[in-house]
Amino acid sequence: MIKTVDPTQVSQPELHSILLTAVAPRPICFASTIDKDGNVNLSPFSFFNVFSSNPPIMIFSPSRSGRDNSLKHTHENVLEVPEVVINIVNHNMAEQMSLSSTAYAKGVNEFQKAGFTEVPSEKVRPPRVAESPVSFECTVQEVIELAQTPGAGNLIIAKVELIHVDDAYFTDGILDTEKLDLVGRMGGNWYIRAIKDSLFEIPKPLRTHGIGVDALPKGIRESEVLTGNNLGRLGNVESLPSALEIDIASVAEHAKHLSKKEIHVLAKRILEEGDTDKAMALLLFGEHK
């Protein structure tokens, strides 16, 4: 049974919970800003992403308080000084990052409260977080206030002016996903850690087109064993192999005594081990067995 929710018919806290639990994991913008008097603020926001590489643009959204409709200090600061440093959060700093989200009074320096180290920026006035693996010095291009109601977002469009990356997170000159050990925001009090066991790769053709699931034989498409992910991987091949392209002897050795369902079970295992061609050949053999 599907529960259908009309956003206009539920409370703001309930809608907030549904949105933030379902739309996850979300990257974290750890934003350092200053006000017109030079007071530093450091706060995390999970309404955040990169939206362009040329020009390099990031957008994050400090929402109005759902309790009293007040604006975040970050929002107020960028209206006074339109600059921000977006610091990326990894697992080593997650607890300190969470502590900095405390609703301290205006003027309190969260760098000090959370135990982070300020590093002077080169092109903007707010400092960056020394402990962050990657920091982006940005100028604020525009602030779009979506509404004046509790929970309303305020889009801060930031152009990246300078990037700082800790050398420890490179491998052969490439920023290394595994080394970064990033964290993402989930619903409630939950976070997710992007470590090896939770990472997976999906090969994506850049200059060619996958044949699509609809091009697979019906017996494969309607398999009781293969999952949607399995079918998606098979549909990503550029073409179905012809009979001449299939190593019949090799495939038959594995499959000649197996039922069609057993062939699908074996093909699923081979597919999930990364050998798409062999799995496809096995499945096509099963279709004609």
mmCIF file of C-alpha atoms in Angstrom:
data_model
loop_
_atom_site.group_PDB
_atom_site.id
_atom_site.type_symbol
_atom_site.label_atom_id
_atom_site.label_comp_id
_atom_site.label_asym_id
_atom_site.label_seq_id
_atom_site.Cartn_x
_atom_site.Cartn_y
_atom_site.Cartn_z
ATOM 1 C CA MET A 1 0.000 0.000 0.000
ATOM 2 C CA ILE A 2 1.240 3.487 -0.900
ATOM 3 C CA LYS A 3 0.747 6.402 1.486
ATOM 4 C CA THR A 4 0.093 9.585 -0.472
ATOM 5 C CA VAL A 5 0.994 12.863 1.221
ATOM 6 C CA ASP A 6 -0.262 16.298 0.215
ATOM 7 C CA PRO A 7 2.437 18.769 1.359
ATOM 8 C CA THR A 8 -0.239 21.344 2.122
ATOM 9 C CA GLN A 9 -2.074 18.992 4.486
ATOM 10 C CA VAL A 10 0.722 17.997 6.887
ATOM 11 C CA SER A 11 2.675 19.975 9.453
ATOM 12 C CA GLN A 12 6.009 21.547 8.554
ATOM 13 C CA PRO A 13 7.949 19.215 10.926
ATOM 14 C CA GLU A 14 6.306 16.118 9.403
ATOM 15 C CA LEU A 15 6.949 17.298 5.848
ATOM 16 C CA HIS A 16 10.529 18.209 6.796
ATOM 17 C CA SER A 17 11.083 14.706 8.175
ATOM 18 C CA ILE A 18 9.729 12.984 5.070
ATOM 19 C CA LEU A 19 11.780 15.141 2.707
ATOM 20 C CA LEU A 20 15.059 14.806 4.573
ATOM 21 C CA THR A 21 14.721 11.084 5.226
ATOM 22 C CA ALA A 22 13.769 10.223 1.645
ATOM 23 C CA VAL A 23 16.136 12.586 -0.154
ATOM 24 C CA ALA A 24 19.433 11.218 1.140
ATOM 25 C CA PRO A 25 22.342 10.883 1.472
ATOM 26 C CA ARG A 26 23.053 14.574 1.085
ATOM 27 C CA PRO A 27 26.544 16.117 0.941
ATOM 28 C CA ILE A 28 27.380 18.600 3.671
ATOM 29 C CA CYS A 29 28.320 22.224 3.088
ATOM 30 C CA PHE A 30 30.415 23.271 6.069
ATOM 31 C CA ALA A 31 30.195 27.019 5.551
ATOM 32 C CA SER A 32 32.455 29.625 7.146
ATOM 33 C CA THR A 33 31.293 33.238 6.875
ATOM 34 C CA ILE A 34 31.843 36.579 8.590
ATOM 35 C CA ASP A 35 29.569 39.498 9.365
ATOM 36 C CA LYS A 36 30.261 43.168 8.673
ATOM 37 C CA ASP A 37 32.036 43.474 12.035
ATOM 38 C CA GLY A 38 34.384 40.570 11.281
ATOM 39 C CA ASN A 39 32.720 37.987 13.562
ATOM 40 C CA VAL A 40 33.306 34.470 12.216
ATOM 41 C CA ASN A 41 30.562 31.855 11.910
ATOM 42 C CA LEU A 42 30.892 28.167 10.989
ATOM 43 C CA SER A 43 27.796 26.067 10.290
ATOM 44 C CA PRO A 44 26.907 22.869 8.367
ATOM 45 C CA PHE A 45 24.077 22.625 5.820
ATOM 46 C CA SER A 46 22.918 19.525 3.968
ATOM 47 C CA PHE A 47 20.772 21.329 1.401
ATOM 48 C CA PHE A 48 23.859 21.548 -0.793
ATOM 49 C CA ASN A 49 25.456 20.470 -4.046
ATOM 50 C CA VAL A 50 27.636 21.505 -6.986
ATOM 51 C CA PHE A 51 25.614 22.753 -9.943
ATOM 52 C CA SER A 52 28.131 23.820 -12.576
ATOM 53 C CA SER A 53 31.796 23.328 -13.413
ATOM 54 C CA ASN A 54 32.110 26.198 -15.902
ATOM 55 C CA PRO A 55 31.593 28.523 -14.164
ATOM 56 C CA PRO A 56 32.196 26.525 -10.963
ATOM 57 C CA ILE A 57 29.008 27.063 -8.960
ATOM 58 C CA MET A 58 27.841 25.580 -5.667
ATOM 59 C CA ILE A 59 24.480 26.193 -4.022
ATOM 60 C CA PHE A 60 23.478 25.665 -0.413
ATOM 61 C CA SER A 61 20.401 26.652 1.530
ATOM 62 C CA PRO A 62 20.250 27.775 5.157
ATOM 63 C CA SER A 63 16.549 27.372 5.914
ATOM 64 C CA ARG A 64 14.476 29.542 8.195
ATOM 65 C CA SER A 65 13.957 28.040 11.631
ATOM 66 C CA GLY A 66 10.946 25.738 11.804
ATOM 67 C CA ARG A 67 10.434 26.836 15.409
ATOM 68 C CA ASP A 68 10.592 30.624 15.342
ATOM 69 C CA ASN A 69 11.086 31.501 11.639
ATOM 70 C CA SER A 70 14.427 33.165 12.355
ATOM 71 C CA LEU A 71 17.218 33.357 9.778
ATOM 72 C CA LYS A 72 20.472 31.458 10.182
ATOM 73 C CA HIS A 73 23.527 33.566 11.003
ATOM 74 C CA THR A 74 25.162 32.251 7.817
ATOM 75 C CA HIS A 75 22.311 33.721 5.764
ATOM 76 C CA GLU A 76 22.575 37.068 7.538
ATOM 77 C CA ASN A 77 26.352 37.107 7.143
ATOM 78 C CA VAL A 78 26.433 36.553 3.373
ATOM 79 C CA LEU A 79 23.985 39.430 2.955
ATOM 80 C CA GLU A 80 26.489 41.637 4.792
ATOM 81 C CA VAL A 81 29.704 40.115 3.391
ATOM 82 C CA PRO A 82 28.937 38.112 0.189
ATOM 83 C CA GLU A 83 31.721 35.582 0.608
ATOM 84 C CA VAL A 84 31.866 32.029 1.987
ATOM 85 C CA VAL A 85 34.293 29.150 2.311
ATOM 86 C CA ILE A 86 32.667 25.767 1.717
ATOM 87 C CA ASN A 87 34.648 23.150 3.626
ATOM 88 C CA ILE A 88 34.079 19.467 2.839
ATOM 89 C CA VAL A 89 33.395 17.140 5.781
ATOM 90 C CA ASN A 90 34.958 13.703 6.219
ATOM 91 C CA HIS A 91 34.581 11.113 8.964
ATOM 92 C CA ASN A 92 37.514 12.415 11.015
ATOM 93 C CA MET A 93 35.684 15.662 11.704
ATOM 94 C CA ALA A 94 32.032 14.549 11.749
ATOM 95 C CA GLU A 95 31.408 14.875 15.497
ATOM 96 C CA GLN A 96 33.011 18.321 15.644
ATOM 97 C CA MET A 97 30.993 19.385 12.596
ATOM 98 C CA SER A 98 27.792 18.278 14.334
ATOM 99 C CA LEU A 99 28.740 20.221 17.467
ATOM 100 C CA SER A 100 29.162 23.375 15.407
ATOM 101 C CA SER A 101 25.492 23.163 14.359
ATOM 102 C CA THR A 102 24.481 24.141 17.898
ATOM 103 C CA ALA A 103 22.384 27.327 17.903
ATOM 104 C CA TYR A 104 24.993 29.494 19.601
ATOM 105 C CA ALA A 105 24.306 33.208 20.025
ATOM 106 C CA LYS A 106 25.308 35.553 17.223
ATOM 107 C CA GLY A 107 28.963 36.478 17.501
ATOM 108 C CA VAL A 108 30.053 33.143 19.000
ATOM 109 C CA ASN A 109 32.878 31.599 16.980
ATOM 110 C CA GLU A 110 32.015 27.956 16.214
ATOM 111 C CA PHE A 111 35.615 27.302 15.174
ATOM 112 C CA GLN A 112 36.514 27.690 18.830
ATOM 113 C CA LYS A 113 33.456 25.886 20.199
ATOM 114 C CA ALA A 114 34.008 22.845 17.970
ATOM 115 C CA GLY A 115 37.804 22.836 18.232
ATOM 116 C CA PHE A 116 38.599 23.587 14.595
ATOM 117 C CA THR A 117 41.602 25.527 13.302
ATOM 118 C CA GLU A 118 41.129 28.743 11.339
ATOM 119 C CA VAL A 119 43.322 29.215 8.264
ATOM 120 C CA PRO A 120 43.296 32.598 6.486
ATOM 121 C CA SER A 121 41.803 32.452 3.005
ATOM 122 C CA GLU A 122 43.566 34.004 0.025
ATOM 123 C CA LYS A 123 40.733 35.529 -2.009
ATOM 124 C CA VAL A 124 37.871 35.908 0.475
ATOM 125 C CA ARG A 125 37.592 37.180 4.034
ATOM 126 C CA PRO A 126 36.104 34.173 5.887
ATOM 127 C CA PRO A 127 38.717 31.658 7.099
ATOM 128 C CA ARG A 128 38.776 28.039 6.027
ATOM 129 C CA VAL A 129 38.838 24.901 8.185
ATOM 130 C CA ALA A 130 42.361 23.440 8.386
ATOM 131 C CA GLU A 131 41.004 19.972 9.202
ATOM 132 C CA SER A 132 38.864 19.800 6.041
ATOM 133 C CA PRO A 133 40.222 17.675 3.161
ATOM 134 C CA VAL A 134 38.947 20.160 0.560
ATOM 135 C CA SER A 135 37.947 23.810 0.923
ATOM 136 C CA PHE A 136 36.390 26.118 -1.677
ATOM 137 C CA GLU A 137 36.806 29.863 -1.386
ATOM 138 C CA CYS A 138 33.678 31.377 -2.927
ATOM 139 C CA THR A 139 32.049 34.684 -3.714
ATOM 140 C CA VAL A 140 28.283 34.841 -3.306
ATOM 141 C CA GLN A 141 26.622 35.639 -6.629
ATOM 142 C CA GLU A 142 23.008 35.717 -5.494
ATOM 143 C CA VAL A 143 20.740 34.882 -2.571
ATOM 144 C CA ILE A 144 17.248 33.667 -3.454
ATOM 145 C CA GLU A 145 14.768 33.649 -0.567
ATOM 146 C CA LEU A 146 12.107 31.078 -1.428
ATOM 147 C CA ALA A 147 9.521 32.226 1.130
ATOM 148 C CA GLN A 148 9.111 34.008 4.463
ATOM 149 C CA THR A 149 7.588 31.011 6.266
ATOM 150 C CA PRO A 150 9.117 28.600 8.838
ATOM 151 C CA GLY A 151 11.301 26.011 7.100
ATOM 152 C CA ALA A 152 11.623 28.053 3.898
ATOM 153 C CA GLY A 153 14.939 27.705 2.111
ATOM 154 C CA ASN A 154 17.270 30.476 1.010
ATOM 155 C CA LEU A 155 19.427 29.550 -1.953
ATOM 156 C CA ILE A 156 22.957 30.903 -1.705
ATOM 157 C CA ILE A 157 24.588 30.729 -5.117
ATOM 158 C CA ALA A 158 28.357 30.682 -4.647
ATOM 159 C CA LYS A 159 31.048 30.890 -7.319
ATOM 160 C CA VAL A 160 34.257 29.009 -6.555
ATOM 161 C CA GLU A 161 37.262 31.343 -6.725
ATOM 162 C CA LEU A 162 39.980 29.097 -5.246
ATOM 163 C CA ILE A 163 40.243 25.453 -4.142
ATOM 164 C CA HIS A 164 42.491 23.997 -1.444
ATOM 165 C CA VAL A 165 43.026 20.224 -1.373
ATOM 166 C CA ASP A 166 45.106 18.347 1.187
ATOM 167 C CA ASP A 167 47.815 16.368 -0.672
ATOM 168 C CA ALA A 168 47.093 13.339 1.536
ATOM 169 C CA TYR A 169 43.873 12.728 -0.380
ATOM 170 C CA PHE A 170 45.427 12.335 -3.831
ATOM 171 C CA THR A 171 46.461 9.097 -5.516
ATOM 172 C CA ASP A 172 48.565 9.446 -8.674
ATOM 173 C CA GLY A 173 47.430 13.046 -9.007
ATOM 174 C CA ILE A 174 43.717 12.221 -8.780
ATOM 175 C CA LEU A 175 41.492 13.088 -5.829
ATOM 176 C CA ASP A 176 40.776 9.679 -4.274
ATOM 177 C CA THR A 177 37.205 8.861 -3.230
ATOM 178 C CA GLU A 178 38.270 6.117 -0.830
ATOM 179 C CA LYS A 179 40.860 8.269 0.893
ATOM 180 C CA LEU A 180 38.431 11.152 1.313
ATOM 181 C CA ASP A 181 36.218 9.062 3.631
ATOM 182 C CA LEU A 182 33.339 11.510 3.231
ATOM 183 C CA VAL A 183 30.149 11.557 5.262
ATOM 184 C CA GLY A 184 26.626 12.371 4.107
ATOM 185 C CA ARG A 185 23.495 13.455 5.897
ATOM 186 C CA MET A 186 20.526 11.145 6.274
ATOM 187 C CA GLY A 187 17.215 11.668 8.102
ATOM 188 C CA GLY A 188 16.932 12.284 11.842
ATOM 189 C CA ASN A 189 20.257 11.847 13.625
ATOM 190 C CA TRP A 190 21.658 9.537 10.944
ATOM 191 C CA TYR A 191 24.716 10.008 8.751
ATOM 192 C CA ILE A 192 26.404 7.737 6.210
ATOM 193 C CA ARG A 193 30.104 7.086 5.734
ATOM 194 C CA ALA A 194 31.418 6.627 2.188
ATOM 195 C CA ILE A 195 33.917 3.867 2.943
ATOM 196 C CA LYS A 196 34.905 0.991 0.675
ATOM 197 C CA ASP A 197 32.164 -1.410 1.782
ATOM 198 C CA SER A 198 29.494 1.145 0.879
ATOM 199 C CA LEU A 199 31.049 2.194 -2.442
ATOM 200 C CA PHE A 200 30.249 0.547 -5.751
ATOM 201 C CA GLU A 201 30.967 1.329 -9.389
ATOM 202 C CA ILE A 202 28.569 1.352 -12.331
ATOM 203 C CA PRO A 203 30.219 1.480 -15.751
ATOM 204 C CA LYS A 204 28.620 4.207 -17.830
ATOM 205 C CA PRO A 205 29.114 4.470 -21.610
ATOM 206 C CA LEU A 206 30.042 8.020 -22.541
ATOM 207 C CA ARG A 207 30.059 7.847 -26.330
ATOM 208 C CA THR A 208 27.824 4.846 -26.962
ATOM 209 C CA HIS A 209 24.324 3.774 -26.009
ATOM 210 C CA GLY A 210 23.381 0.709 -23.988
ATOM 211 C CA ILE A 211 20.907 -1.585 -25.715
ATOM 212 C CA GLY A 212 18.387 -1.136 -22.891
ATOM 213 C CA VAL A 213 16.513 -3.685 -20.819
ATOM 214 C CA ASP A 214 13.782 -3.817 -23.482
ATOM 215 C CA ALA A 215 16.299 -5.322 -25.962
ATOM 216 C CA LEU A 216 17.006 -8.322 -23.734
ATOM 217 C CA PRO A 217 15.223 -11.598 -24.527
ATOM 218 C CA LYS A 218 11.897 -11.967 -22.723
ATOM 219 C CA GLY A 219 13.120 -14.908 -20.648
ATOM 220 C CA ILE A 220 15.896 -12.730 -19.232
ATOM 221 C CA ARG A 221 13.713 -9.647 -18.730
ATOM 222 C CA GLU A 222 11.137 -11.654 -16.802
ATOM 223 C CA SER A 223 13.623 -13.655 -14.750
ATOM 224 C CA GLU A 224 12.562 -14.550 -11.210
ATOM 225 C CA VAL A 225 16.209 -14.417 -10.151
ATOM 226 C CA LEU A 226 17.733 -11.340 -11.752
ATOM 227 C CA THR A 227 17.168 -8.018 -9.985
ATOM 228 C CA GLY A 228 16.508 -4.625 -11.504
ATOM 229 C CA ASN A 229 20.160 -3.772 -10.906
ATOM 230 C CA ASN A 230 21.211 -6.933 -12.750
ATOM 231 C CA LEU A 231 18.977 -6.093 -15.703
ATOM 232 C CA GLY A 232 20.271 -2.530 -15.728
ATOM 233 C CA ARG A 233 23.846 -3.795 -15.972
ATOM 234 C CA LEU A 234 22.920 -6.158 -18.818
ATOM 235 C CA GLY A 235 21.033 -3.393 -20.612
ATOM 236 C CA ASN A 236 24.155 -1.262 -20.473
ATOM 237 C CA VAL A 237 26.036 -3.401 -23.022
ATOM 238 C CA GLU A 238 26.432 -1.938 -26.497
ATOM 239 C CA SER A 239 25.048 -4.987 -28.319
ATOM 240 C CA LEU A 240 23.925 -8.546 -27.739
ATOM 241 C CA PRO A 241 26.670 -11.010 -28.642
ATOM 242 C CA SER A 242 25.983 -13.179 -31.640
ATOM 243 C CA ALA A 243 26.210 -16.973 -31.494
ATOM 244 C CA LEU A 244 29.664 -16.750 -33.053
ATOM 245 C CA GLU A 245 30.836 -14.356 -30.347
ATOM 246 C CA ILE A 246 29.812 -16.626 -27.486
ATOM 247 C CA ASP A 247 32.346 -19.202 -26.351
ATOM 248 C CA ILE A 248 29.803 -22.027 -26.438
ATOM 249 C CA ALA A 249 32.238 -24.642 -25.156
ATOM 250 C CA SER A 250 33.153 -22.558 -22.116
ATOM 251 C CA VAL A 251 29.571 -21.606 -21.334
ATOM 252 C CA ALA A 252 28.210 -25.095 -21.887
ATOM 253 C CA GLU A 253 30.760 -26.519 -19.484
ATOM 254 C CA HIS A 254 29.219 -24.396 -16.727
ATOM 255 C CA ALA A 255 25.598 -24.689 -17.782
ATOM 256 C CA LYS A 256 24.849 -27.888 -19.665
ATOM 257 C CA HIS A 257 23.522 -29.718 -16.586
ATOM 258 C CA LEU A 258 21.767 -26.729 -15.028
ATOM 259 C CA SER A 259 18.117 -25.770 -15.182
ATOM 260 C CA LYS A 260 17.213 -22.361 -16.545
ATOM 261 C CA LYS A 261 16.693 -21.021 -13.032
ATOM 262 C CA GLU A 262 20.069 -22.385 -11.944
ATOM 263 C CA ILE A 263 21.657 -20.740 -14.973
ATOM 264 C CA HIS A 264 20.144 -17.433 -13.895
ATOM 265 C CA VAL A 265 21.454 -17.896 -10.355
ATOM 266 C CA LEU A 266 24.951 -18.599 -11.686
ATOM 267 C CA ALA A 267 24.763 -15.704 -14.149
ATOM 268 C CA LYS A 268 23.653 -13.362 -11.366
ATOM 269 C CA ARG A 269 26.711 -14.286 -9.290
ATOM 270 C CA ILE A 270 29.039 -13.852 -12.269
ATOM 271 C CA LEU A 271 27.395 -10.535 -13.124
ATOM 272 C CA GLU A 272 27.842 -9.227 -9.587
ATOM 273 C CA GLU A 273 31.496 -10.284 -9.694
ATOM 274 C CA GLY A 274 31.879 -7.864 -12.614
ATOM 275 C CA ASP A 275 32.020 -10.153 -15.665
ATOM 276 C CA THR A 276 29.081 -8.841 -17.682
ATOM 277 C CA ASP A 277 30.107 -10.482 -20.958
ATOM 278 C CA LYS A 278 30.328 -13.951 -19.427
ATOM 279 C CA ALA A 279 27.027 -13.526 -17.591
ATOM 280 C CA MET A 280 25.314 -12.377 -20.776
ATOM 281 C CA ALA A 281 26.707 -15.311 -22.743
ATOM 282 C CA LEU A 282 25.526 -17.716 -20.055
ATOM 283 C CA LEU A 283 22.030 -16.237 -20.022
ATOM 284 C CA LEU A 284 21.752 -16.337 -23.827
ATOM 285 C CA PHE A 285 22.935 -19.958 -23.766
ATOM 286 C CA GLY A 286 20.167 -20.688 -21.279
ATOM 287 C CA GLU A 287 17.605 -19.085 -23.573
ATOM 288 C CA HIS A 288 18.490 -21.522 -26.335
ATOM 289 C CA LYS A 289 19.211 -24.575 -24.263
#
